[in-house]
Amino acid sequence: MHERRREDEALMATGTFFVLLLFFGEPTQLKEYTIRDSLSECLTTKRTIERGLRGGKSREYNGSVRLSCKELEVEHDEDYRIVRFITDVDTVLR
């Protein structure tokens, strides 16, 4: 078991990426996050989700879901799933 853990640790890497952050709930908290290929792709995905939340031709959304694209330093696995934030997300969002 200990050897397996060492293999997993070897597969971890760090980098600076654009991350799409999804906040919701009461109180609003960070619930989901994904690494995106570029700022453009992050913003495109954000707009697509926002349109889906509004639904139809509505121009306003009054729910609790909030989306944000931020450039953050993260630790990730070989499939680019975020394991840990190196940049303090709370500090970036102020």
XYZ file of N, CA and C in Angstrom:
282
model
N 0.828 -1.204 0.000
C 0.000 0.000 0.000
C 0.864 1.256 0.000
N 1.934 1.252 0.755
C 2.811 2.411 0.843
C 3.458 2.707 -0.515
N 3.817 1.673 -1.267
C 4.421 1.876 -2.575
C 3.422 2.521 -3.539
N 2.182 2.116 -3.459
C 1.152 2.706 -4.326
C 1.038 4.204 -4.078
N 1.104 4.583 -2.833
C 1.019 6.005 -2.499
C 2.177 6.771 -3.130
N 3.348 6.206 -3.120
C 4.493 6.862 -3.738
C 4.293 7.015 -5.236
N 3.695 6.021 -5.883
C 3.401 6.131 -7.316
C 2.442 7.287 -7.564
N 1.392 7.381 -6.764
C 0.409 8.458 -6.919
C 1.057 9.818 -6.737
N 1.916 9.949 -5.734
C 2.574 11.221 -5.490
C 3.466 11.610 -6.659
N 4.076 10.629 -7.299
C 4.955 10.905 -8.439
C 4.157 11.431 -9.629
N 2.878 11.123 -9.685
C 2.040 11.549 -10.801
C 1.463 12.950 -10.600
N 1.673 13.527 -9.433
C 1.166 14.864 -9.155
C 2.115 15.903 -9.741
N 1.547 17.013 -10.164
C 2.330 18.114 -10.706
C 1.657 19.423 -10.303
N 2.393 20.511 -10.425
C 1.815 21.822 -10.150
C 1.924 22.686 -11.394
N 1.070 23.670 -11.472
C 1.102 24.585 -12.596
C 0.129 25.721 -12.396
N 0.239 26.714 -13.235
C -0.683 27.851 -13.214
C -1.627 27.700 -14.392
N -2.922 27.691 -14.089
C -3.949 27.446 -15.096
C -5.120 28.392 -14.874
N -5.936 28.542 -15.908
C -7.218 29.204 -15.741
C -8.181 28.152 -15.212
N -8.838 28.490 -14.109
C -9.727 27.550 -13.438
C -11.123 28.148 -13.400
N -12.114 27.349 -13.822
C -13.508 27.754 -13.719
C -13.995 27.339 -12.337
N -14.429 28.322 -11.556
C -14.880 28.093 -10.183
C -16.395 28.222 -10.126
N -17.053 27.285 -9.453
C -18.511 27.284 -9.317
C -18.857 27.374 -7.837
N -19.573 28.433 -7.472
C -19.992 28.665 -6.095
C -21.504 28.550 -6.014
N -22.016 27.900 -4.967
C -23.453 27.912 -4.714
C -23.725 27.418 -3.308
N -24.991 27.473 -2.905
C -25.404 27.026 -1.583
C -25.628 28.195 -0.651
N -26.091 27.863 0.538
C -26.320 28.866 1.581
C -25.558 28.453 2.809
N -24.511 29.127 3.214
C -23.911 30.269 2.532
C -23.183 29.821 1.261
N -22.973 30.752 0.364
C -22.320 30.448 -0.906
C -20.899 29.957 -0.651
N -20.593 28.770 -1.199
C -19.277 28.161 -1.030
C -18.798 27.599 -2.353
N -17.487 27.460 -2.475
C -16.891 26.839 -3.655
C -17.263 25.358 -3.647
N -17.924 24.901 -4.709
C -18.376 23.515 -4.779
C -17.688 22.726 -5.888
N -17.409 23.368 -7.017
C -16.811 22.688 -8.167
C -15.734 23.572 -8.765
N -14.766 22.930 -9.416
C -13.690 23.667 -10.076
C -13.051 22.767 -11.113
N -12.705 23.362 -12.255
C -12.062 22.602 -13.329
C -11.010 23.462 -14.016
N -9.928 22.805 -14.402
C -8.881 23.464 -15.178
C -9.389 23.628 -16.604
N -9.195 24.807 -17.164
C -9.586 25.076 -18.547
C -8.319 25.328 -19.368
N -8.415 25.173 -20.682
C -7.251 25.307 -21.560
C -6.744 26.740 -21.702
N -7.645 27.704 -21.610
C -7.265 29.103 -21.801
C -8.319 29.996 -21.151
N -8.017 31.283 -21.031
C -8.999 32.221 -20.509
C -10.221 32.261 -21.425
N -9.984 32.259 -22.723
C -11.078 32.289 -23.684
C -12.014 31.095 -23.506
N -11.444 29.911 -23.367
C -12.254 28.704 -23.203
C -12.983 28.724 -21.867
N -12.344 29.256 -20.833
C -12.986 29.362 -19.524
C -14.190 30.303 -19.586
N -14.008 31.461 -20.206
C -15.100 32.433 -20.308
C -16.239 31.921 -21.186
N -15.901 31.202 -22.250
C -16.926 30.613 -23.118
C -17.764 29.602 -22.338
N -17.107 28.756 -21.575
C -17.810 27.758 -20.765
C -18.670 28.443 -19.713
N -18.129 29.485 -19.093
C -18.871 30.244 -18.081
C -20.148 30.832 -18.677
N -20.030 31.451 -19.849
C -21.221 32.038 -20.504
C -22.244 30.977 -20.862
N -21.787 29.835 -21.338
C -22.699 28.746 -21.693
C -23.480 28.278 -20.471
N -22.790 28.105 -19.349
C -23.466 27.685 -18.116
C -24.440 28.752 -17.649
N -24.025 30.022 -17.699
C -24.906 31.111 -17.264
C -26.171 31.172 -18.112
N -26.040 30.974 -19.416
C -27.231 30.960 -20.288
C -28.158 29.821 -19.916
N -27.593 28.668 -19.613
C -28.401 27.519 -19.203
C -29.122 27.758 -17.884
N -28.466 28.459 -16.967
C -29.089 28.771 -15.682
C -30.246 29.739 -15.840
N -30.064 30.734 -16.721
C -31.131 31.716 -16.957
C -32.314 31.056 -17.639
N -32.022 30.193 -18.586
C -33.073 29.497 -19.319
C -33.756 30.402 -20.326
N -34.120 29.834 -21.448
C -34.854 30.559 -22.472
C -34.204 31.869 -22.863
N -35.042 32.906 -22.998
C -34.543 34.213 -23.426
C -34.428 35.189 -22.271
N -34.531 34.667 -21.059
C -34.418 35.521 -19.879
C -33.052 36.190 -19.846
N -33.020 37.449 -19.421
C -31.764 38.187 -19.347
C -31.174 38.179 -17.943
N -31.955 37.782 -16.951
C -31.480 37.832 -15.575
C -31.567 36.470 -14.914
N -30.636 36.251 -13.993
C -30.625 35.046 -13.181
C -30.559 35.498 -11.736
N -31.481 35.039 -10.920
C -31.547 35.490 -9.530
C -31.202 34.394 -8.534
N -30.650 33.285 -9.006
C -30.292 32.181 -8.120
C -28.988 32.422 -7.381
N -28.547 31.400 -6.674
C -27.352 31.538 -5.837
C -26.067 31.056 -6.513
N -26.153 30.510 -7.719
C -24.955 30.004 -8.394
C -24.129 31.171 -8.928
N -22.830 31.136 -8.645
C -21.899 32.143 -9.147
C -20.731 31.431 -9.798
N -20.296 31.949 -10.937
C -19.176 31.372 -11.681
C -18.072 32.407 -11.810
N -16.831 31.919 -11.829
C -15.693 32.823 -11.951
C -14.546 32.111 -12.650
N -13.834 32.821 -13.512
C -12.613 32.299 -14.145
C -11.436 33.028 -13.514
N -10.521 32.264 -12.931
C -9.353 32.846 -12.270
C -8.102 32.090 -12.674
N -7.001 32.809 -12.779
C -5.713 32.182 -13.027
C -5.126 31.814 -11.664
N -4.962 30.507 -11.429
C -4.536 30.014 -10.124
C -3.422 28.989 -10.265
N -2.597 28.912 -9.248
C -1.593 27.855 -9.193
C -2.205 26.702 -8.409
N -2.171 25.508 -9.009
C -2.789 24.334 -8.408
C -1.873 23.125 -8.510
N -2.139 22.144 -7.658
C -1.528 20.832 -7.790
C -2.574 19.953 -8.457
N -2.160 19.170 -9.464
C -3.118 18.352 -10.206
C -2.559 16.967 -10.447
N -3.464 16.033 -10.780
C -3.030 14.675 -11.096
C -2.765 14.569 -12.594
N -2.465 13.363 -13.054
C -2.103 13.180 -14.466
C -3.252 13.483 -15.420
N -4.496 13.466 -14.922
C -5.662 13.790 -15.748
C -6.095 15.246 -15.576
N -5.244 16.045 -14.966
C -5.485 17.477 -14.731
C -6.693 17.737 -13.835
N -6.958 16.827 -12.920
C -7.959 17.064 -11.873
C -7.244 17.753 -10.724
N -7.836 18.827 -10.227
C -7.204 19.598 -9.156
C -7.215 18.784 -7.871
N -6.041 18.669 -7.281
C -5.873 17.964 -6.022
C -5.840 18.965 -4.871
N -5.211 20.117 -5.135
C -5.035 21.117 -4.084
C -4.773 22.471 -4.725
N -5.340 23.505 -4.108
C -5.047 24.872 -4.535
C -3.784 25.345 -3.841
N -2.827 25.847 -4.597
C -1.631 26.450 -4.027
C -1.906 27.931 -3.789
N -2.536 28.578 -4.768
C -2.992 29.956 -4.598
C -4.200 29.914 -3.665
N -4.247 30.800 -2.669
C -5.382 30.854 -1.753
C -6.587 31.436 -2.499
N -7.576 30.611 -2.769
C -8.739 31.029 -3.555
C -9.473 32.178 -2.869
N -9.614 32.147 -1.554
C -10.314 33.214 -0.846
C -9.647 34.565 -1.036
N -8.327 34.597 -1.076
C -7.584 35.845 -1.276
C -7.797 36.369 -2.693
N -7.822 35.498 -3.679
C -7.988 35.898 -5.071
C -9.374 36.497 -5.313
N -10.381 36.016 -4.614
C -11.751 36.438 -4.869
C -12.157 37.729 -4.155
N -11.301 38.239 -3.328
C -11.654 39.495 -2.622
C -11.554 40.687 -3.510
